[in-house]
């Protein structure tokens, strides 16, 4: 481990052996006493009373670099990490990696108005955190990028490529039963937009009118004729669903008259939306969804492991539900359906 706690410029070079040098004019040993310590394989570089620059030569690879207290560090050596590594700039620090950095699982953090830059990085998985006022510059590539970026930070990646991008989402304990801890990462390509936070629940009066709604609203494509939109009949078939709930999703549904809702659905988090006339909730959606949809949307397919709670009263002529293995459908209010088609597949 290398930890830097000084604002004196520090240069880290490749060396034939591990060595550290302090350049400056000194009157006594007290001027440089304690400027570096080595304990439990952690090298700490502190601020001496006097000194102009510090040079560290390393003949071994280091897996953890941390910079604090207005540190100004240039790393001029290649770094190869077999498993995991951490690079962190904190407290108004600047760190520039001028060599090649290679690793399996790498973490880069830029905190408290700091800046960290890499001329070449190659990782299988890269977890990147950029706090408010901080900056990260990357050149190179990774297979999987997990990004936790404040809106008021900078991420410069003109010469950086990745195959999959996951973005961080902070959660409250009640937001999800799938997440562990208070932060998860969502695969960006699978979602319409990054659900940054949970919206306030909407209020509905006794007549079914929406009083307030801060949720996302999406209408069906204008090209879809009403007859085409409602062409799906009472035939109990997963292919004919108006609404498709993906595997392992958790969804609460409220039905409203289409004249009252004014939109096809309202949700407290963004979801995939309409695909070929079907309202889709993705597989393994990590958030507990609240959907308010038109009551003329009657055919719902619930995929493996998903659970749907119907929170409104139902008094309809026709309804069709199709449940795959380990799916659950709960009616929490009075329910009256004249013609009900119910299909259950393999448990």
mmCIF file of C-alpha atoms in Angstrom:
data_model
loop_
_atom_site.group_PDB
_atom_site.id
_atom_site.type_symbol
_atom_site.label_atom_id
_atom_site.label_comp_id
_atom_site.label_asym_id
_atom_site.label_seq_id
_atom_site.Cartn_x
_atom_site.Cartn_y
_atom_site.Cartn_z
ATOM 1 C CA UNK A 1 0.000 0.000 0.000
ATOM 2 C CA UNK A 2 1.154 3.559 -0.687
ATOM 3 C CA UNK A 3 -0.590 6.436 1.089
ATOM 4 C CA UNK A 4 0.427 10.051 0.525
ATOM 5 C CA UNK A 5 -0.486 12.730 3.085
ATOM 6 C CA UNK A 6 1.605 15.678 1.878
ATOM 7 C CA UNK A 7 1.212 18.547 -0.580
ATOM 8 C CA UNK A 8 4.921 18.393 -1.475
ATOM 9 C CA UNK A 9 5.194 17.059 -5.067
ATOM 10 C CA UNK A 10 5.707 13.297 -5.111
ATOM 11 C CA UNK A 11 7.046 11.279 -8.038
ATOM 12 C CA UNK A 12 6.802 7.488 -8.107
ATOM 13 C CA UNK A 13 9.185 5.767 -10.519
ATOM 14 C CA UNK A 14 10.213 2.244 -11.370
ATOM 15 C CA UNK A 15 13.352 1.219 -9.485
ATOM 16 C CA UNK A 16 15.816 -1.611 -9.041
ATOM 17 C CA UNK A 17 14.901 -1.630 -5.355
ATOM 18 C CA UNK A 18 12.413 0.093 -3.086
ATOM 19 C CA UNK A 19 13.798 3.480 -2.062
ATOM 20 C CA UNK A 20 12.544 6.953 -1.130
ATOM 21 C CA UNK A 21 14.319 10.300 -1.446
ATOM 22 C CA UNK A 22 13.534 13.735 -0.024
ATOM 23 C CA UNK A 23 15.082 16.717 -1.799
ATOM 24 C CA UNK A 24 15.609 20.077 -0.077
ATOM 25 C CA UNK A 25 17.750 22.054 2.349
ATOM 26 C CA UNK A 26 17.758 20.852 5.937
ATOM 27 C CA UNK A 27 19.261 22.167 9.149
ATOM 28 C CA UNK A 28 18.776 19.070 11.264
ATOM 29 C CA UNK A 29 17.223 15.622 11.322
ATOM 30 C CA UNK A 30 14.077 17.150 12.771
ATOM 31 C CA UNK A 31 13.416 18.808 9.408
ATOM 32 C CA UNK A 32 12.669 15.446 7.786
ATOM 33 C CA UNK A 33 11.887 13.214 10.757
ATOM 34 C CA UNK A 34 8.867 10.969 10.231
ATOM 35 C CA UNK A 35 8.232 12.006 6.632
ATOM 36 C CA UNK A 36 7.816 8.335 5.731
ATOM 37 C CA UNK A 37 6.820 5.289 7.757
ATOM 38 C CA UNK A 38 6.452 1.626 6.868
ATOM 39 C CA UNK A 39 4.166 -0.501 9.007
ATOM 40 C CA UNK A 40 2.242 -3.671 8.142
ATOM 41 C CA UNK A 41 3.171 -3.338 4.450
ATOM 42 C CA UNK A 42 1.707 0.206 4.315
ATOM 43 C CA UNK A 43 4.066 2.997 3.239
ATOM 44 C CA UNK A 44 2.869 6.394 4.461
ATOM 45 C CA UNK A 45 4.424 9.541 3.045
ATOM 46 C CA UNK A 46 3.852 12.475 5.394
ATOM 47 C CA UNK A 47 4.728 16.174 5.316
ATOM 48 C CA UNK A 48 8.238 16.947 6.610
ATOM 49 C CA UNK A 49 9.049 20.303 8.178
ATOM 50 C CA UNK A 50 11.193 21.125 5.158
ATOM 51 C CA UNK A 51 11.542 19.719 1.674
ATOM 52 C CA UNK A 52 10.894 20.514 -1.970
ATOM 53 C CA UNK A 53 10.063 17.164 -3.557
ATOM 54 C CA UNK A 54 9.823 13.460 -2.778
ATOM 55 C CA UNK A 55 10.831 10.622 -5.106
ATOM 56 C CA UNK A 56 9.735 7.055 -4.485
ATOM 57 C CA UNK A 57 11.286 4.194 -6.435
ATOM 58 C CA UNK A 58 9.507 0.845 -6.455
ATOM 59 C CA UNK A 59 10.663 -2.503 -7.793
ATOM 60 C CA UNK A 60 7.414 -4.222 -6.783
ATOM 61 C CA UNK A 61 3.819 -3.738 -7.879
ATOM 62 C CA UNK A 62 1.497 -1.930 -5.494
ATOM 63 C CA UNK A 63 -2.225 -2.684 -5.466
ATOM 64 C CA UNK A 64 -3.489 0.255 -3.386
ATOM 65 C CA UNK A 65 -2.700 3.960 -3.865
ATOM 66 C CA UNK A 66 -4.407 6.639 -1.756
ATOM 67 C CA UNK A 67 -3.709 10.375 -1.842
ATOM 68 C CA UNK A 68 -4.810 12.963 0.749
ATOM 69 C CA UNK A 69 -4.229 16.557 1.942
ATOM 70 C CA UNK A 70 -3.699 18.352 -1.389
ATOM 71 C CA UNK A 71 -1.356 15.653 -2.632
ATOM 72 C CA UNK A 72 0.320 16.193 -6.016
ATOM 73 C CA UNK A 73 1.571 12.857 -7.307
ATOM 74 C CA UNK A 74 2.922 11.612 -10.643
ATOM 75 C CA UNK A 75 3.231 7.837 -11.058
ATOM 76 C CA UNK A 76 5.680 7.008 -13.851
ATOM 77 C CA UNK A 77 5.698 3.220 -13.667
ATOM 78 C CA UNK A 78 3.628 0.420 -15.141
ATOM 79 C CA UNK A 79 1.370 -1.323 -12.636
ATOM 80 C CA UNK A 80 0.148 -4.892 -12.990
ATOM 81 C CA UNK A 81 -2.387 -6.168 -10.459
ATOM 82 C CA UNK A 82 -3.367 -9.832 -10.559
ATOM 83 C CA UNK A 83 -6.678 -9.460 -8.742
ATOM 84 C CA UNK A 84 -8.097 -6.268 -7.224
ATOM 85 C CA UNK A 85 -6.667 -2.779 -6.864
ATOM 86 C CA UNK A 86 -7.690 0.612 -5.459
ATOM 87 C CA UNK A 87 -6.729 4.086 -6.687
ATOM 88 C CA UNK A 88 -8.153 6.966 -4.653
ATOM 89 C CA UNK A 89 -7.608 10.723 -4.673
ATOM 90 C CA UNK A 90 -9.070 12.672 -1.759
ATOM 91 C CA UNK A 91 -8.996 16.140 -0.181
ATOM 92 C CA UNK A 92 -8.129 18.337 -3.193
ATOM 93 C CA UNK A 93 -5.473 15.932 -4.441
ATOM 94 C CA UNK A 94 -4.077 15.390 -7.938
ATOM 95 C CA UNK A 95 -2.790 12.016 -9.146
ATOM 96 C CA UNK A 96 -1.544 11.292 -12.669
ATOM 97 C CA UNK A 97 -0.717 7.722 -13.717
ATOM 98 C CA UNK A 98 1.649 7.974 -16.690
ATOM 99 C CA UNK A 99 2.297 4.241 -17.068
ATOM 100 C CA UNK A 100 0.140 1.294 -18.051
ATOM 101 C CA UNK A 101 -2.262 0.002 -15.389
ATOM 102 C CA UNK A 102 -3.521 -3.572 -15.814
ATOM 103 C CA UNK A 103 -5.790 -5.435 -13.414
ATOM 104 C CA UNK A 104 -8.716 -7.824 -13.052
ATOM 105 C CA UNK A 105 -11.002 -5.809 -10.735
ATOM 106 C CA UNK A 106 -10.068 -2.170 -10.170
ATOM 107 C CA UNK A 107 -11.653 0.612 -8.115
ATOM 108 C CA UNK A 108 -11.041 4.302 -8.836
ATOM 109 C CA UNK A 109 -12.387 7.010 -6.533
ATOM 110 C CA UNK A 110 -12.059 10.773 -6.872
ATOM 111 C CA UNK A 111 -13.346 12.604 -3.804
ATOM 112 C CA UNK A 112 -13.516 16.085 -2.285
ATOM 113 C CA UNK A 113 -12.542 18.173 -5.332
ATOM 114 C CA UNK A 114 -9.772 15.843 -6.453
ATOM 115 C CA UNK A 115 -8.549 14.770 -9.881
ATOM 116 C CA UNK A 116 -7.128 11.429 -10.991
ATOM 117 C CA UNK A 117 -5.926 10.611 -14.500
ATOM 118 C CA UNK A 118 -4.791 7.425 -16.285
ATOM 119 C CA UNK A 119 -2.902 7.422 -19.579
ATOM 120 C CA UNK A 120 -3.619 3.707 -20.108
ATOM 121 C CA UNK A 121 -5.822 1.326 -18.144
ATOM 122 C CA UNK A 122 -6.969 -2.209 -18.942
ATOM 123 C CA UNK A 123 -9.354 -3.989 -16.560
ATOM 124 C CA UNK A 124 -11.993 -6.682 -16.647
ATOM 125 C CA UNK A 125 -14.224 -4.824 -14.172
ATOM 126 C CA UNK A 126 -13.780 -1.166 -13.253
ATOM 127 C CA UNK A 127 -15.768 0.460 -10.450
ATOM 128 C CA UNK A 128 -15.582 4.233 -10.725
ATOM 129 C CA UNK A 129 -16.731 6.770 -8.132
ATOM 130 C CA UNK A 130 -16.624 10.516 -8.828
ATOM 131 C CA UNK A 131 -17.890 12.880 -6.139
ATOM 132 C CA UNK A 132 -19.119 16.447 -6.515
ATOM 133 C CA UNK A 133 -16.415 18.795 -7.795
ATOM 134 C CA UNK A 134 -14.038 15.956 -8.667
ATOM 135 C CA UNK A 135 -12.720 14.662 -11.981
ATOM 136 C CA UNK A 136 -11.518 11.424 -13.574
ATOM 137 C CA UNK A 137 -9.750 11.059 -16.930
ATOM 138 C CA UNK A 138 -9.516 7.566 -18.417
ATOM 139 C CA UNK A 139 -7.760 6.167 -21.469
ATOM 140 C CA UNK A 140 -7.951 2.470 -22.240
ATOM 141 C CA UNK A 141 -10.688 -0.128 -21.843
ATOM 142 C CA UNK A 142 -12.703 -2.348 -19.529
ATOM 143 C CA UNK A 143 -15.316 -5.018 -20.066
ATOM 144 C CA UNK A 144 -17.656 -3.842 -17.302
ATOM 145 C CA UNK A 145 -17.830 -0.265 -16.030
ATOM 146 C CA UNK A 146 -19.719 0.410 -12.789
ATOM 147 C CA UNK A 147 -20.199 4.155 -12.551
ATOM 148 C CA UNK A 148 -21.197 6.203 -9.508
ATOM 149 C CA UNK A 149 -20.952 9.810 -10.684
ATOM 150 C CA UNK A 150 -22.271 13.002 -9.136
ATOM 151 C CA UNK A 151 -23.986 15.345 -11.577
ATOM 152 C CA UNK A 152 -21.510 18.094 -10.639
ATOM 153 C CA UNK A 153 -18.398 16.050 -11.433
ATOM 154 C CA UNK A 154 -16.399 15.389 -14.609
ATOM 155 C CA UNK A 155 -15.714 12.094 -16.353
ATOM 156 C CA UNK A 156 -13.509 12.480 -19.439
ATOM 157 C CA UNK A 157 -13.451 9.277 -21.469
ATOM 158 C CA UNK A 158 -12.848 10.274 -25.084
ATOM 159 C CA UNK A 159 -10.255 7.496 -25.500
ATOM 160 C CA UNK A 160 -11.876 4.968 -23.174
ATOM 161 C CA UNK A 161 -14.137 2.054 -24.138
ATOM 162 C CA UNK A 162 -16.339 -0.426 -22.264
ATOM 163 C CA UNK A 163 -18.680 -3.277 -23.177
ATOM 164 C CA UNK A 164 -21.280 -2.920 -20.399
ATOM 165 C CA UNK A 165 -22.211 0.095 -18.291
ATOM 166 C CA UNK A 166 -23.899 -0.103 -14.889
ATOM 167 C CA UNK A 167 -24.915 3.071 -13.039
ATOM 168 C CA UNK A 168 -25.246 3.411 -9.284
ATOM 169 C CA UNK A 169 -28.596 3.939 -7.584
ATOM 170 C CA UNK A 170 -29.013 4.703 -3.898
ATOM 171 C CA UNK A 171 -31.916 2.940 -2.220
ATOM 172 C CA UNK A 172 -33.832 3.056 0.996
ATOM 173 C CA UNK A 173 -34.368 -0.224 2.805
ATOM 174 C CA UNK A 174 -38.012 -0.350 1.749
ATOM 175 C CA UNK A 175 -37.312 0.278 -1.925
ATOM 176 C CA UNK A 176 -36.338 -3.249 -2.877
ATOM 177 C CA UNK A 177 -36.143 -6.786 -1.635
ATOM 178 C CA UNK A 178 -33.401 -7.660 -4.089
ATOM 179 C CA UNK A 179 -30.785 -5.048 -3.224
ATOM 180 C CA UNK A 180 -28.188 -5.607 -0.545
ATOM 181 C CA UNK A 181 -26.918 -2.488 1.200
ATOM 182 C CA UNK A 182 -27.925 1.030 0.251
ATOM 183 C CA UNK A 183 -26.569 1.113 -3.294
ATOM 184 C CA UNK A 184 -26.977 -1.079 -6.350
ATOM 185 C CA UNK A 185 -25.880 -0.834 -9.974
ATOM 186 C CA UNK A 186 -28.341 -0.939 -12.875
ATOM 187 C CA UNK A 187 -27.311 -1.994 -16.372
ATOM 188 C CA UNK A 188 -27.945 1.171 -18.349
ATOM 189 C CA UNK A 189 -28.603 -0.410 -21.720
ATOM 190 C CA UNK A 190 -31.614 -2.296 -20.358
ATOM 191 C CA UNK A 191 -33.417 0.739 -18.969
ATOM 192 C CA UNK A 192 -35.069 3.696 -20.636
ATOM 193 C CA UNK A 193 -33.501 6.097 -18.167
ATOM 194 C CA UNK A 194 -31.574 5.963 -14.961
ATOM 195 C CA UNK A 195 -34.104 5.904 -12.077
ATOM 196 C CA UNK A 196 -32.259 8.307 -9.799
ATOM 197 C CA UNK A 197 -34.767 8.269 -6.970
ATOM 198 C CA UNK A 198 -38.191 7.070 -6.003
ATOM 199 C CA UNK A 199 -41.030 9.460 -6.770
ATOM 200 C CA UNK A 200 -43.662 10.371 -4.226
ATOM 201 C CA UNK A 201 -46.729 8.154 -4.396
ATOM 202 C CA UNK A 202 -49.656 9.657 -6.260
ATOM 203 C CA UNK A 203 -52.932 10.537 -4.575
ATOM 204 C CA UNK A 204 -56.249 9.299 -5.957
ATOM 205 C CA UNK A 205 -59.676 10.452 -4.796
ATOM 206 C CA UNK A 206 -62.747 8.266 -4.217
ATOM 207 C CA UNK A 207 -63.901 8.819 -7.812
ATOM 208 C CA UNK A 208 -60.662 7.487 -9.233
ATOM 209 C CA UNK A 209 -59.228 10.850 -10.243
ATOM 210 C CA UNK A 210 -55.484 11.392 -9.878
ATOM 211 C CA UNK A 211 -54.965 14.394 -7.620
ATOM 212 C CA UNK A 212 -51.174 14.512 -7.700
ATOM 213 C CA UNK A 213 -48.582 12.491 -9.564
ATOM 214 C CA UNK A 214 -44.828 12.891 -9.757
ATOM 215 C CA UNK A 215 -44.309 9.593 -11.509
ATOM 216 C CA UNK A 216 -43.201 8.870 -15.036
ATOM 217 C CA UNK A 217 -46.056 8.701 -17.537
ATOM 218 C CA UNK A 218 -45.862 7.027 -20.923
ATOM 219 C CA UNK A 219 -48.542 6.739 -23.594
ATOM 220 C CA UNK A 220 -48.819 4.062 -26.239
ATOM 221 C CA UNK A 221 -47.343 4.899 -29.626
ATOM 222 C CA UNK A 222 -49.623 7.183 -31.615
ATOM 223 C CA UNK A 223 -49.383 4.815 -34.575
ATOM 224 C CA UNK A 224 -51.268 2.165 -32.640
ATOM 225 C CA UNK A 225 -54.980 2.345 -33.298
ATOM 226 C CA UNK A 226 -57.261 1.848 -30.312
ATOM 227 C CA UNK A 227 -58.668 -1.332 -31.797
ATOM 228 C CA UNK A 228 -55.157 -2.682 -32.319
ATOM 229 C CA UNK A 229 -54.166 -1.697 -28.818
ATOM 230 C CA UNK A 230 -57.103 -3.599 -27.326
ATOM 231 C CA UNK A 231 -57.149 -6.444 -29.852
ATOM 232 C CA UNK A 232 -55.958 -8.957 -27.264
ATOM 233 C CA UNK A 233 -58.958 -11.024 -26.313
ATOM 234 C CA UNK A 234 -59.930 -13.128 -23.337
ATOM 235 C CA UNK A 235 -57.815 -16.003 -24.690
ATOM 236 C CA UNK A 236 -55.507 -17.040 -21.868
ATOM 237 C CA UNK A 237 -52.127 -16.939 -23.577
ATOM 238 C CA UNK A 238 -48.857 -15.294 -22.507
ATOM 239 C CA UNK A 239 -48.303 -14.027 -26.038
ATOM 240 C CA UNK A 240 -51.561 -12.048 -25.890
ATOM 241 C CA UNK A 241 -50.817 -10.100 -22.719
ATOM 242 C CA UNK A 242 -51.439 -6.365 -22.510
ATOM 243 C CA UNK A 243 -48.950 -6.251 -19.627
ATOM 244 C CA UNK A 244 -45.901 -8.501 -19.301
ATOM 245 C CA UNK A 245 -44.280 -8.643 -15.845
ATOM 246 C CA UNK A 246 -40.686 -9.872 -16.180
ATOM 247 C CA UNK A 247 -39.003 -12.578 -14.134
ATOM 248 C CA UNK A 248 -38.558 -11.871 -10.392
ATOM 249 C CA UNK A 249 -40.132 -8.400 -10.602
ATOM 250 C CA UNK A 250 -42.276 -7.030 -7.752
ATOM 251 C CA UNK A 251 -45.192 -4.867 -8.909
ATOM 252 C CA UNK A 252 -48.212 -3.247 -7.239
ATOM 253 C CA UNK A 253 -50.981 -2.391 -9.729
ATOM 254 C CA UNK A 254 -53.883 0.056 -9.429
ATOM 255 C CA UNK A 255 -56.520 0.116 -12.187
ATOM 256 C CA UNK A 256 -58.208 3.421 -13.101
ATOM 257 C CA UNK A 257 -60.756 4.407 -15.711
ATOM 258 C CA UNK A 258 -58.883 5.518 -18.818
ATOM 259 C CA UNK A 259 -60.766 8.834 -18.820
ATOM 260 C CA UNK A 260 -59.402 9.574 -15.350
ATOM 261 C CA UNK A 261 -55.814 8.513 -15.765
ATOM 262 C CA UNK A 262 -55.243 10.485 -18.952
ATOM 263 C CA UNK A 263 -52.203 8.349 -19.738
ATOM 264 C CA UNK A 264 -51.680 4.668 -20.280
ATOM 265 C CA UNK A 265 -49.714 4.246 -17.074
ATOM 266 C CA UNK A 266 -47.949 6.042 -14.271
ATOM 267 C CA UNK A 267 -44.995 4.473 -12.457
ATOM 268 C CA UNK A 268 -42.835 5.525 -9.543
ATOM 269 C CA UNK A 269 -39.700 4.431 -11.440
ATOM 270 C CA UNK A 270 -38.950 4.459 -15.176
ATOM 271 C CA UNK A 271 -39.494 1.121 -16.878
ATOM 272 C CA UNK A 272 -39.065 -0.189 -20.380
ATOM 273 C CA UNK A 273 -42.401 1.054 -21.691
ATOM 274 C CA UNK A 274 -44.255 -0.308 -24.698
ATOM 275 C CA UNK A 275 -42.855 -2.935 -27.041
ATOM 276 C CA UNK A 276 -45.119 -4.015 -29.919
ATOM 277 C CA UNK A 277 -48.210 -2.919 -28.015
ATOM 278 C CA UNK A 278 -47.269 -4.624 -24.735
ATOM 279 C CA UNK A 279 -46.390 -2.794 -21.538
ATOM 280 C CA UNK A 280 -43.130 -4.430 -20.425
ATOM 281 C CA UNK A 281 -41.510 -4.635 -16.998
ATOM 282 C CA UNK A 282 -37.986 -6.008 -17.448
ATOM 283 C CA UNK A 283 -36.701 -9.235 -15.966
ATOM 284 C CA UNK A 284 -35.069 -8.856 -12.536
ATOM 285 C CA UNK A 285 -36.122 -5.220 -12.176
ATOM 286 C CA UNK A 286 -34.462 -4.370 -8.849
ATOM 287 C CA UNK A 287 -37.068 -1.921 -7.528
ATOM 288 C CA UNK A 288 -40.528 -2.396 -6.089
ATOM 289 C CA UNK A 289 -42.727 -0.847 -8.777
ATOM 290 C CA UNK A 290 -46.035 0.923 -8.331
ATOM 291 C CA UNK A 291 -48.055 1.034 -11.559
ATOM 292 C CA UNK A 292 -51.334 2.804 -12.178
ATOM 293 C CA UNK A 293 -52.800 1.673 -15.505
ATOM 294 C CA UNK A 294 -56.052 1.864 -17.470
ATOM 295 C CA UNK A 295 -58.755 -0.549 -16.344
ATOM 296 C CA UNK A 296 -59.371 -1.653 -19.934
ATOM 297 C CA UNK A 297 -55.956 -3.325 -19.862
ATOM 298 C CA UNK A 298 -57.118 -6.732 -18.781
ATOM 299 C CA UNK A 299 -54.645 -9.394 -19.841
ATOM 300 C CA UNK A 300 -51.545 -9.806 -17.691
ATOM 301 C CA UNK A 301 -48.729 -12.351 -17.959
ATOM 302 C CA UNK A 302 -46.508 -12.845 -14.910
ATOM 303 C CA UNK A 303 -43.174 -14.511 -15.615
ATOM 304 C CA UNK A 304 -41.160 -16.883 -13.395
ATOM 305 C CA UNK A 305 -40.676 -15.750 -9.801
ATOM 306 C CA UNK A 306 -42.510 -12.441 -10.234
ATOM 307 C CA UNK A 307 -45.157 -11.185 -7.809
ATOM 308 C CA UNK A 308 -48.078 -8.860 -8.579
ATOM 309 C CA UNK A 309 -50.422 -7.254 -6.049
ATOM 310 C CA UNK A 310 -53.708 -5.784 -7.334
ATOM 311 C CA UNK A 311 -54.478 -2.880 -4.979
ATOM 312 C CA UNK A 312 -57.760 -1.653 -6.479
ATOM 313 C CA UNK A 313 -61.275 -3.057 -6.678
ATOM 314 C CA UNK A 314 -62.127 -4.905 -9.870
ATOM 315 C CA UNK A 315 -65.588 -5.097 -11.402
ATOM 316 C CA UNK A 316 -65.065 -6.127 -14.997
ATOM 317 C CA UNK A 317 -66.602 -8.404 -17.586
ATOM 318 C CA UNK A 318 -63.383 -10.073 -18.719
ATOM 319 C CA UNK A 319 -59.920 -10.632 -17.312
ATOM 320 C CA UNK A 320 -57.091 -12.951 -18.318
ATOM 321 C CA UNK A 321 -54.032 -13.864 -16.233
ATOM 322 C CA UNK A 322 -51.217 -16.248 -17.090
ATOM 323 C CA UNK A 323 -48.686 -17.244 -14.403
ATOM 324 C CA UNK A 324 -45.389 -18.994 -14.992
ATOM 325 C CA UNK A 325 -43.502 -21.097 -12.438
ATOM 326 C CA UNK A 326 -43.272 -19.587 -8.922
ATOM 327 C CA UNK A 327 -45.216 -16.479 -9.982
ATOM 328 C CA UNK A 328 -47.717 -14.957 -7.535
ATOM 329 C CA UNK A 329 -50.881 -12.917 -8.093
ATOM 330 C CA UNK A 330 -52.605 -11.358 -5.077
ATOM 331 C CA UNK A 331 -55.975 -9.564 -5.113
ATOM 332 C CA UNK A 332 -56.018 -7.197 -2.141
ATOM 333 C CA UNK A 333 -59.447 -5.640 -2.767
ATOM 334 C CA UNK A 334 -62.960 -6.815 -3.669
ATOM 335 C CA UNK A 335 -62.825 -8.544 -7.042
ATOM 336 C CA UNK A 336 -65.699 -9.338 -9.429
ATOM 337 C CA UNK A 337 -64.973 -10.752 -12.889
ATOM 338 C CA UNK A 338 -67.748 -12.279 -15.025
ATOM 339 C CA UNK A 339 -65.441 -14.170 -17.386
ATOM 340 C CA UNK A 340 -62.060 -15.070 -15.902
ATOM 341 C CA UNK A 341 -59.358 -16.966 -17.791
ATOM 342 C CA UNK A 342 -56.529 -18.172 -15.588
ATOM 343 C CA UNK A 343 -53.509 -20.091 -16.804
ATOM 344 C CA UNK A 344 -50.738 -21.493 -14.603
ATOM 345 C CA UNK A 345 -47.595 -23.067 -15.975
ATOM 346 C CA UNK A 346 -45.408 -25.606 -14.136
ATOM 347 C CA UNK A 347 -46.040 -24.729 -10.498
#
